[in-house]
Each structure stands twice: as structure tokens, then as C-alpha cells.
mmCIF file of C-alpha atoms and ligand atoms in Angstrom:
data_model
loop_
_atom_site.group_PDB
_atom_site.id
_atom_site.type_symbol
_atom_site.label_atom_id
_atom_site.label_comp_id
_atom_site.label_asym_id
_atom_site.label_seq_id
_atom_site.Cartn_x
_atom_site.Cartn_y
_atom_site.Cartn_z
ATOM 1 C CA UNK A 215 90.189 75.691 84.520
ATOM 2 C CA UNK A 216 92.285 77.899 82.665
ATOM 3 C CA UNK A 217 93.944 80.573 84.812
ATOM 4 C CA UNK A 218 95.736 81.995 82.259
ATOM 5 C CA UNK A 219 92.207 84.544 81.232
ATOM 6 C CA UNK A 220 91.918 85.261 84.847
ATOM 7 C CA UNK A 221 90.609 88.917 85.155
ATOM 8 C CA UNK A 222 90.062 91.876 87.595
ATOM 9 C CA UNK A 223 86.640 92.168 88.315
ATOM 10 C CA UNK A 224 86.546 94.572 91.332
ATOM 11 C CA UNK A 225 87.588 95.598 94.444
ATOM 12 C CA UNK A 226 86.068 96.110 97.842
ATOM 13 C CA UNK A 227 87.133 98.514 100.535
ATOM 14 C CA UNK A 228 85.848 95.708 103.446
ATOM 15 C CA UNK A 229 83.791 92.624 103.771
ATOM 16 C CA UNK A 230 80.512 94.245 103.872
ATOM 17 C CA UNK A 231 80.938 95.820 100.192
ATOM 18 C CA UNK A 232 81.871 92.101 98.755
ATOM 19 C CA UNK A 233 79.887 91.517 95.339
ATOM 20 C CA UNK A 234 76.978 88.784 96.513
ATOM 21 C CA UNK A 235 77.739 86.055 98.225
ATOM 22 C CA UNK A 236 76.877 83.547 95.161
ATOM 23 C CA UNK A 237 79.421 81.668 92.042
ATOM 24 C CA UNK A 238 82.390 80.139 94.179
ATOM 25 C CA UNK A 239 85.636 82.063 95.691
ATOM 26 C CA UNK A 240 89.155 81.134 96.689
ATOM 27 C CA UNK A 241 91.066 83.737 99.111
ATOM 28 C CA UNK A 242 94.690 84.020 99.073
ATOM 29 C CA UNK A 243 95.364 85.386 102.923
ATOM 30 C CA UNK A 244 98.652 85.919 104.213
ATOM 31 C CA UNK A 245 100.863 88.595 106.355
ATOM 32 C CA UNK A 246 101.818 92.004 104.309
ATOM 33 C CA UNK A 247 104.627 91.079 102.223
ATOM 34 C CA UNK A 248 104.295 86.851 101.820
ATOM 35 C CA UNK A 249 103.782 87.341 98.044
ATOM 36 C CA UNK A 250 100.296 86.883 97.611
ATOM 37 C CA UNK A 251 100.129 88.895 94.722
ATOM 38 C CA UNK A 252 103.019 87.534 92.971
ATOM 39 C CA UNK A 253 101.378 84.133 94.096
ATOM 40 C CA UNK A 254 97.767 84.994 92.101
ATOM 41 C CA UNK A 255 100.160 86.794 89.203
ATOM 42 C CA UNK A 256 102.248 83.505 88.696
ATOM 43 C CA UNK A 257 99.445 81.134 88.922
ATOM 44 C CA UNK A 258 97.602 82.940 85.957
ATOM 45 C CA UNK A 259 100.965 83.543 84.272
ATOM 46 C CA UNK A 260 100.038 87.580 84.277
ATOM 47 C CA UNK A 261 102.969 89.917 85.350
ATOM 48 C CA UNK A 262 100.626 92.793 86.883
ATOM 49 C CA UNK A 263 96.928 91.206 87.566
ATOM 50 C CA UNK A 264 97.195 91.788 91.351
ATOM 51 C CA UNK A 265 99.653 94.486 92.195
ATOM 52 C CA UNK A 266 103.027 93.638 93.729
ATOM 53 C CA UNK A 267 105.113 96.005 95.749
ATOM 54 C CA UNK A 268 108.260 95.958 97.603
ATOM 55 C CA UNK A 269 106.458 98.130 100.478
ATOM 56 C CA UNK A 270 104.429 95.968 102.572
ATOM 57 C CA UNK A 271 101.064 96.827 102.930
ATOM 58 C CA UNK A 272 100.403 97.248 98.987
ATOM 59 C CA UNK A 273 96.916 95.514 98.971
ATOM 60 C CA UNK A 274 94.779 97.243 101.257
ATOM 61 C CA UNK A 275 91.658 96.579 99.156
ATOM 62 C CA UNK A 276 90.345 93.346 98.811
ATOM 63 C CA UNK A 277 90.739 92.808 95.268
ATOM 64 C CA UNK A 278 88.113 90.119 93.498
ATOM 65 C CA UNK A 279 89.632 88.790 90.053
ATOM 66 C CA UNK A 280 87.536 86.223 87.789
ATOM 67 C CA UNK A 281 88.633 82.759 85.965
ATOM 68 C CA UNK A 282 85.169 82.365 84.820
ATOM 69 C CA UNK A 283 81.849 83.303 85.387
ATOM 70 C CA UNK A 284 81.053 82.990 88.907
ATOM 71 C CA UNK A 285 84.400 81.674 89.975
ATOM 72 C CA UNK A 286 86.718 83.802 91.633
ATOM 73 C CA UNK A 287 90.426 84.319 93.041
ATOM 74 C CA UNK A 288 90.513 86.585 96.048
ATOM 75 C CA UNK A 289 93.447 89.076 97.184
ATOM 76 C CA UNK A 290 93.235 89.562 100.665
ATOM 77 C CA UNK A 291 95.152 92.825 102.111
ATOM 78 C CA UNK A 292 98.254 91.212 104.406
ATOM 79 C CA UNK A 293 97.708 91.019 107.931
ATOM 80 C CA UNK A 294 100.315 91.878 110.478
ATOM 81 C CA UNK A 295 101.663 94.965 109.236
ATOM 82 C CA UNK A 296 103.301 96.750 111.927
ATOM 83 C CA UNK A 297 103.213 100.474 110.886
ATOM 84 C CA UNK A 298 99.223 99.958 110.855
ATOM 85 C CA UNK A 299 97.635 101.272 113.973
ATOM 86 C CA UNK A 300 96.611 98.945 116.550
ATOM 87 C CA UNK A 301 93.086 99.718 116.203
ATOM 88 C CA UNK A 302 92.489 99.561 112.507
ATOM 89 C CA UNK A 303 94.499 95.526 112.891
ATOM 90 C CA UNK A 304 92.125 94.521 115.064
ATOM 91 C CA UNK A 305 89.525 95.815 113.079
ATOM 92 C CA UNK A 306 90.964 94.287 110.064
ATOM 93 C CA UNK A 307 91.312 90.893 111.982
ATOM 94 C CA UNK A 308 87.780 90.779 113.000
ATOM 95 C CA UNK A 309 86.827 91.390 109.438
ATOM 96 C CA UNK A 310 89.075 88.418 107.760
ATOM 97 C CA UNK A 311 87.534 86.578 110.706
ATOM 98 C CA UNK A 312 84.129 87.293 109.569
ATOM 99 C CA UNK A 313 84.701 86.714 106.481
ATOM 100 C CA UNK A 314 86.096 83.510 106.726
ATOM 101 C CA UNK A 315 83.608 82.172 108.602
ATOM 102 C CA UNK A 316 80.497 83.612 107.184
ATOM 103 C CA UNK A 317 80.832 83.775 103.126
ATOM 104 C CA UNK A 318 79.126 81.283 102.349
ATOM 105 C CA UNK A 319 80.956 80.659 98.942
ATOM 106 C CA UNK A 320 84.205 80.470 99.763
ATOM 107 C CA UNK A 321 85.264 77.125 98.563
ATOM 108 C CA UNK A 322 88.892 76.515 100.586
ATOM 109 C CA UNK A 323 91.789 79.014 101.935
ATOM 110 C CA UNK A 324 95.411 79.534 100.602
ATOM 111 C CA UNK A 325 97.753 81.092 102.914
ATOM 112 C CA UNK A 326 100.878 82.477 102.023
ATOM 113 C CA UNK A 327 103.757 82.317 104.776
ATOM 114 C CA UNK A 328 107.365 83.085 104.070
ATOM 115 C CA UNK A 329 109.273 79.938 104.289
ATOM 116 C CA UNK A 330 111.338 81.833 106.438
ATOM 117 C CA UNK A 331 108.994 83.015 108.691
ATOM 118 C CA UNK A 332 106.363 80.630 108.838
ATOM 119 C CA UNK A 333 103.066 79.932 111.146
ATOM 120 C CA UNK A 334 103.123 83.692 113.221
ATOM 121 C CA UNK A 335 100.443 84.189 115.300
ATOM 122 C CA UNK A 336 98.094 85.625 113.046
ATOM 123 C CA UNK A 337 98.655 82.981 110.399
ATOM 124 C CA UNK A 338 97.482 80.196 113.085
ATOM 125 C CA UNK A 339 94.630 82.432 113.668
ATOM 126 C CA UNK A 340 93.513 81.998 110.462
ATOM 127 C CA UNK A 341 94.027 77.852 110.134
ATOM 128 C CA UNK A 342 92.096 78.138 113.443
ATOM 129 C CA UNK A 343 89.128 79.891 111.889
ATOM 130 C CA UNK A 344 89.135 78.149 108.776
ATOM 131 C CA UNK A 345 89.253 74.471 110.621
ATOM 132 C CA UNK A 346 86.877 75.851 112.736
ATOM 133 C CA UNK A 347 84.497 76.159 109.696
ATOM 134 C CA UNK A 348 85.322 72.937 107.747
ATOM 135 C CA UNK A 349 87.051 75.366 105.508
ATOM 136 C CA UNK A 350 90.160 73.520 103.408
ATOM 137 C CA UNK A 351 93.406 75.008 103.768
ATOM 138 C CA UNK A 352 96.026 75.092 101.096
ATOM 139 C CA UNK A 353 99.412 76.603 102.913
ATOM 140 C CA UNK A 354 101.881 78.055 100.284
ATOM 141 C CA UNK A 355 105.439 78.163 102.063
ATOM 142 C CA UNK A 356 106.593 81.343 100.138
ATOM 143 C CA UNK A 357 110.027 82.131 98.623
ATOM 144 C CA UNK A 358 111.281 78.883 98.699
ATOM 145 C CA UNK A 359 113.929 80.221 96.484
ATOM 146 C CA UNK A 360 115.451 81.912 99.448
ATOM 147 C CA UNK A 361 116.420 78.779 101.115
ATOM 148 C CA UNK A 362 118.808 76.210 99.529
ATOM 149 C CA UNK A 363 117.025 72.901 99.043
ATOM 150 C CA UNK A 364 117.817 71.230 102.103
ATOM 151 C CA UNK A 365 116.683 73.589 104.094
ATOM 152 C CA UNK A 366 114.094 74.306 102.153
ATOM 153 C CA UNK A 367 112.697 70.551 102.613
ATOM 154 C CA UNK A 368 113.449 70.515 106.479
ATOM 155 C CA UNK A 369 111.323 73.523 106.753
ATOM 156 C CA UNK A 370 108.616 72.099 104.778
ATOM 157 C CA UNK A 371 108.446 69.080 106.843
ATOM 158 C CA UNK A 372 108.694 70.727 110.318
ATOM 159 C CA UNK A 373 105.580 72.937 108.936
ATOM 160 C CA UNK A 374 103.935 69.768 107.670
ATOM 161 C CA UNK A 375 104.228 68.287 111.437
ATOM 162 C CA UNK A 376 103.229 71.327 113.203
ATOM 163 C CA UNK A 377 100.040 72.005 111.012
ATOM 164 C CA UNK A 378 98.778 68.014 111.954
ATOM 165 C CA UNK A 379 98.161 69.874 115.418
ATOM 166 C CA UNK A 380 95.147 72.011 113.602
ATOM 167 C CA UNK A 381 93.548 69.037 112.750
ATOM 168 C CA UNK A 382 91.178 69.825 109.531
ATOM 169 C CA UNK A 383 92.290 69.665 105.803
ATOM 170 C CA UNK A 384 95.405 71.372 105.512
ATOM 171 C CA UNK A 385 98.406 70.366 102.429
ATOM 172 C CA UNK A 386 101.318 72.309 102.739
ATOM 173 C CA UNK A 387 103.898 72.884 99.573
ATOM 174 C CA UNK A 388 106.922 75.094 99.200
ATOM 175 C CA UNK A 389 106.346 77.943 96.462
ATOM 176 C CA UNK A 390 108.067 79.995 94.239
ATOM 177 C CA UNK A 391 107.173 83.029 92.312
ATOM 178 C CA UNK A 392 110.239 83.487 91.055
ATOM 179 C CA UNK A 393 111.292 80.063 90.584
ATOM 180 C CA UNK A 394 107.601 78.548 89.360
ATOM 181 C CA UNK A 395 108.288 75.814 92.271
ATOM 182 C CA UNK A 396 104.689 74.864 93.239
ATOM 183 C CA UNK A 397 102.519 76.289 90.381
ATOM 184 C CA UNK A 398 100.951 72.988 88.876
ATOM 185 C CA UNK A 399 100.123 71.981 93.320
ATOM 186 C CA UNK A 400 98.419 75.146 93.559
ATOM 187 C CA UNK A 401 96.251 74.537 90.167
ATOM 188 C CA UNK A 402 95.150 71.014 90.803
ATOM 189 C CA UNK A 403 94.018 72.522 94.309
ATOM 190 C CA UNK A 404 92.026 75.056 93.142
ATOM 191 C CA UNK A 405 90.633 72.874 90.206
ATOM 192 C CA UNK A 406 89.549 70.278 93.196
ATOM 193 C CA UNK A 407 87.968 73.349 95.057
ATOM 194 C CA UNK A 408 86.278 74.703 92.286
ATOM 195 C CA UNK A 409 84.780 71.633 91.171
ATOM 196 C CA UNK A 410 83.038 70.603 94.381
HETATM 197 P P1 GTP B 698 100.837 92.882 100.512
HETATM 198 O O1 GTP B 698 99.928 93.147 99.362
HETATM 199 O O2 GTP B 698 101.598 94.059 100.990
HETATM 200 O O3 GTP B 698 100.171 92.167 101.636
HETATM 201 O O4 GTP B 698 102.032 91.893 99.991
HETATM 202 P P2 GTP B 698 101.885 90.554 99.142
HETATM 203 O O5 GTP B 698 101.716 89.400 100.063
HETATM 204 O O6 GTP B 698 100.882 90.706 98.064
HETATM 205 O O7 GTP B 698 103.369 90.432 98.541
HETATM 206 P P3 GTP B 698 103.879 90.746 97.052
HETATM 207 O O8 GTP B 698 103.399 89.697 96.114
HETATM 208 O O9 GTP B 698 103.612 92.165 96.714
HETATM 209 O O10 GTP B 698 105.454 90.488 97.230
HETATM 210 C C1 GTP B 698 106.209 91.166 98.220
HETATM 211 C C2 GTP B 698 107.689 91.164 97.861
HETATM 212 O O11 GTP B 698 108.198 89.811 97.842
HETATM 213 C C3 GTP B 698 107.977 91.721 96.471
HETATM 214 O O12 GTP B 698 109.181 92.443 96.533
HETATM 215 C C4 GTP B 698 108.143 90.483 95.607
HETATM 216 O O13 GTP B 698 108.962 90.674 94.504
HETATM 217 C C5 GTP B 698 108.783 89.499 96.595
HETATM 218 N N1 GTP B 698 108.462 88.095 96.233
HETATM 219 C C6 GTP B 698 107.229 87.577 96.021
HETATM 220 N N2 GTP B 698 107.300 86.274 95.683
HETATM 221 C C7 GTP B 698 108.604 85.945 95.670
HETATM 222 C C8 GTP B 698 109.328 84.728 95.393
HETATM 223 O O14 GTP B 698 108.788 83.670 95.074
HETATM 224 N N3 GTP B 698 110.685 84.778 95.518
HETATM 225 C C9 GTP B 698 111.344 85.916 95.881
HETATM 226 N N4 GTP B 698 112.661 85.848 95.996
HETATM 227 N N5 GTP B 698 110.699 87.079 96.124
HETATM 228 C C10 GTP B 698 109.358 87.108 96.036
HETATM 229 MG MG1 MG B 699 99.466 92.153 97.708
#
């Protein structure tokens, strides 16, 4: 596919207000502040498709964006931000949860962790309930520019180890917004997921 004419098509306020259930969709989940935006903006080579924001919390829609007809890219609101009330999390959680497990078109899972920062709680969560549903998993280790490139590959293969514990199809690659590290991975991914 050709990412590059990617475009908005809507955005829902939760799962139940999702356009139907039909075409095929790939979600880009992660905590507040992992670049998922800047993930979906450097993947279709657009500087302000999905909004990016220094604030954490930006996304609190779920934003639906098309490649073609029927096939989507999915910005999920982050997960995990602590100045959101406990209540509206868990209510959040149990949403992505349902989500996950229940839309019927969603073709595989890419989540964004901070190479940094990587596999919180909340992030396992979501392997979990993606495994749990045959659901593929594509893990983008975030801001790999941050690290120099030895740590940067030690980190990557620690996350590769721990992630074998999941079980379930799960590939894990170090990105970069900034540096383009990762791009053509992510691509050939989604081009796999889109095509079965
Ligand atoms: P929410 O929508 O709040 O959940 O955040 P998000 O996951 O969409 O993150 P976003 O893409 O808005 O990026 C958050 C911050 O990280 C911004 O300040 C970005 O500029 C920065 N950022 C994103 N990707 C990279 C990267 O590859 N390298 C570096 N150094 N910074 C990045
Ligand atoms: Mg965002």
C-alpha cells in the first residue's frame, strides 16, 4: 500500500461510536506520550495527520485515518496518564480491552513503548489481551534516538526475550520518528496485515 495518501476519516469519542465494524483496521496503542502520533505521521510521511503534542494526553479521541477504502490506521488515546482520574482509566482500560478483543476487523496491534521505559504494566495488559485473541502484535520500541546504539540494541534484545514469555505473534523493532529508524519494518508489517 501506499501510506503516503493516508487520510483522516473520523474520530470517535469511545468504542461504541466506532464507524462499522467492516474493511480492515490496524491500532497503534501505547501509554500517553510513546509517540504514537509521530509514529502514524512518519509512517505516511505527513507532518500533522494525527496530532502530536508535547503534553501527554493529546489524543483523547480515537482518531480513524484511511490508506484506502476500507483499510484503516487507528490512533488510540495513550493509556497510563497519571493526571487522569482513577475512574475514567479504568473506564478507558475496559474500553481498549473491549475493543481489542471484540472488533472483529482489527487485523494485528502496534504498540508503542519508549525504549526507555518499556513493557509497564498496562502495556503487558495489552500483549495479554491481544495474545489472548490470536491478535498479532507489532511492538515499536520508541525513541530509539534517545539511546546510543549499544544501548539501544541491548534494550531491544532484553525486550525481545521478555516478550517470548507472552507467547503469541509478537516482532519487536526499535523506532524512530525523528531518526526514520524502523519505517520500512513497520510498512512491510502492515502490508502483511492488510493483505490477509
Ligand atoms: P498521546 O496522544 O498523548 O497519547 O501521545 P502520543 O503517543 O501520540 O505521542 P506524540 O506522538 O504526541 O509524541 C510525544 C512527544 O514525544 C512529542 O514531544 C514528540 O515530539 C516526541 N517524540 C515522538 N517520537 C519521537 C522520536 O522518535 N524521537 C524523539 N526524540 N522524540 C519523539
Ligand atoms: Mg497522540
Amino acid at each position: 500500500h501506499n501510506y503516503n495518501v493516508t487520510h483522516f476519516v473520523t474520530s470517535a469519542p469511545d468504542i461504541r461510536h466506532l464507524p462499522a465494524d467492516s474493511g480492515i483496521e490496524v491500532a497503534f496503542a501505547g501509554r500517553s506520550n510513546a509517540g504514537k502520533s509521530s509514529a502514524l505521521n512518519t509512517l505516511t510521511n505527513q507532518k500533522s495527520l494525527a496530532r502530536t503534542s508535547k503534553t501527554p494526553g493529546r489524543t483523547q479521541l480515537i482518531n480513524l485515518f484511511e490508506v484506502t477504502d476500507g483499510v484503516r490506521l487507528v490512533d488510540l488515546p495513550g493509556y497510563g496518564y497519571a493526571e487522569v482520574p482513577e475512574e475514567m482509566k479504568r473506564k478507558w482500560q475496559k474500553a481498549l480491552g473491549e475493543y481489542l478483543q471484540k472488533r472483529a476487523c482489527l487485523q494485528g496491534l502496534v504498540v508503542l513503548m519508549d525504549i526507555r521505559h518499556p513493557l509497564k504494566d498496562l502495556d503487558q495488559q495489552m500483549i495479554e489481551w491481544a495474545v489472548d485473541v490470536d491478535l498479532p502484535v507489532l511492538i515499536l520500541l520508541t525513541k530509539s534516538d534517545k539511546l546510543a546504539s549499544g544501548a539501544r540494541k541491548a534494550q531491544l534484545n532484553a525486550v525481545r526475550e521478555a516478550v517470548l514469555a507472552f507467547g503469541g505473534d509478537i516482532q519487536v523493532e526499535a523506532f524512530s520518528s525523528l531518526k526514520k529508524e524502523g519505517v520500512d519494518k513497520v510498512r512491510q508489517k502492515l502490508d502483511l496485515w492488510f493483505n490477509t
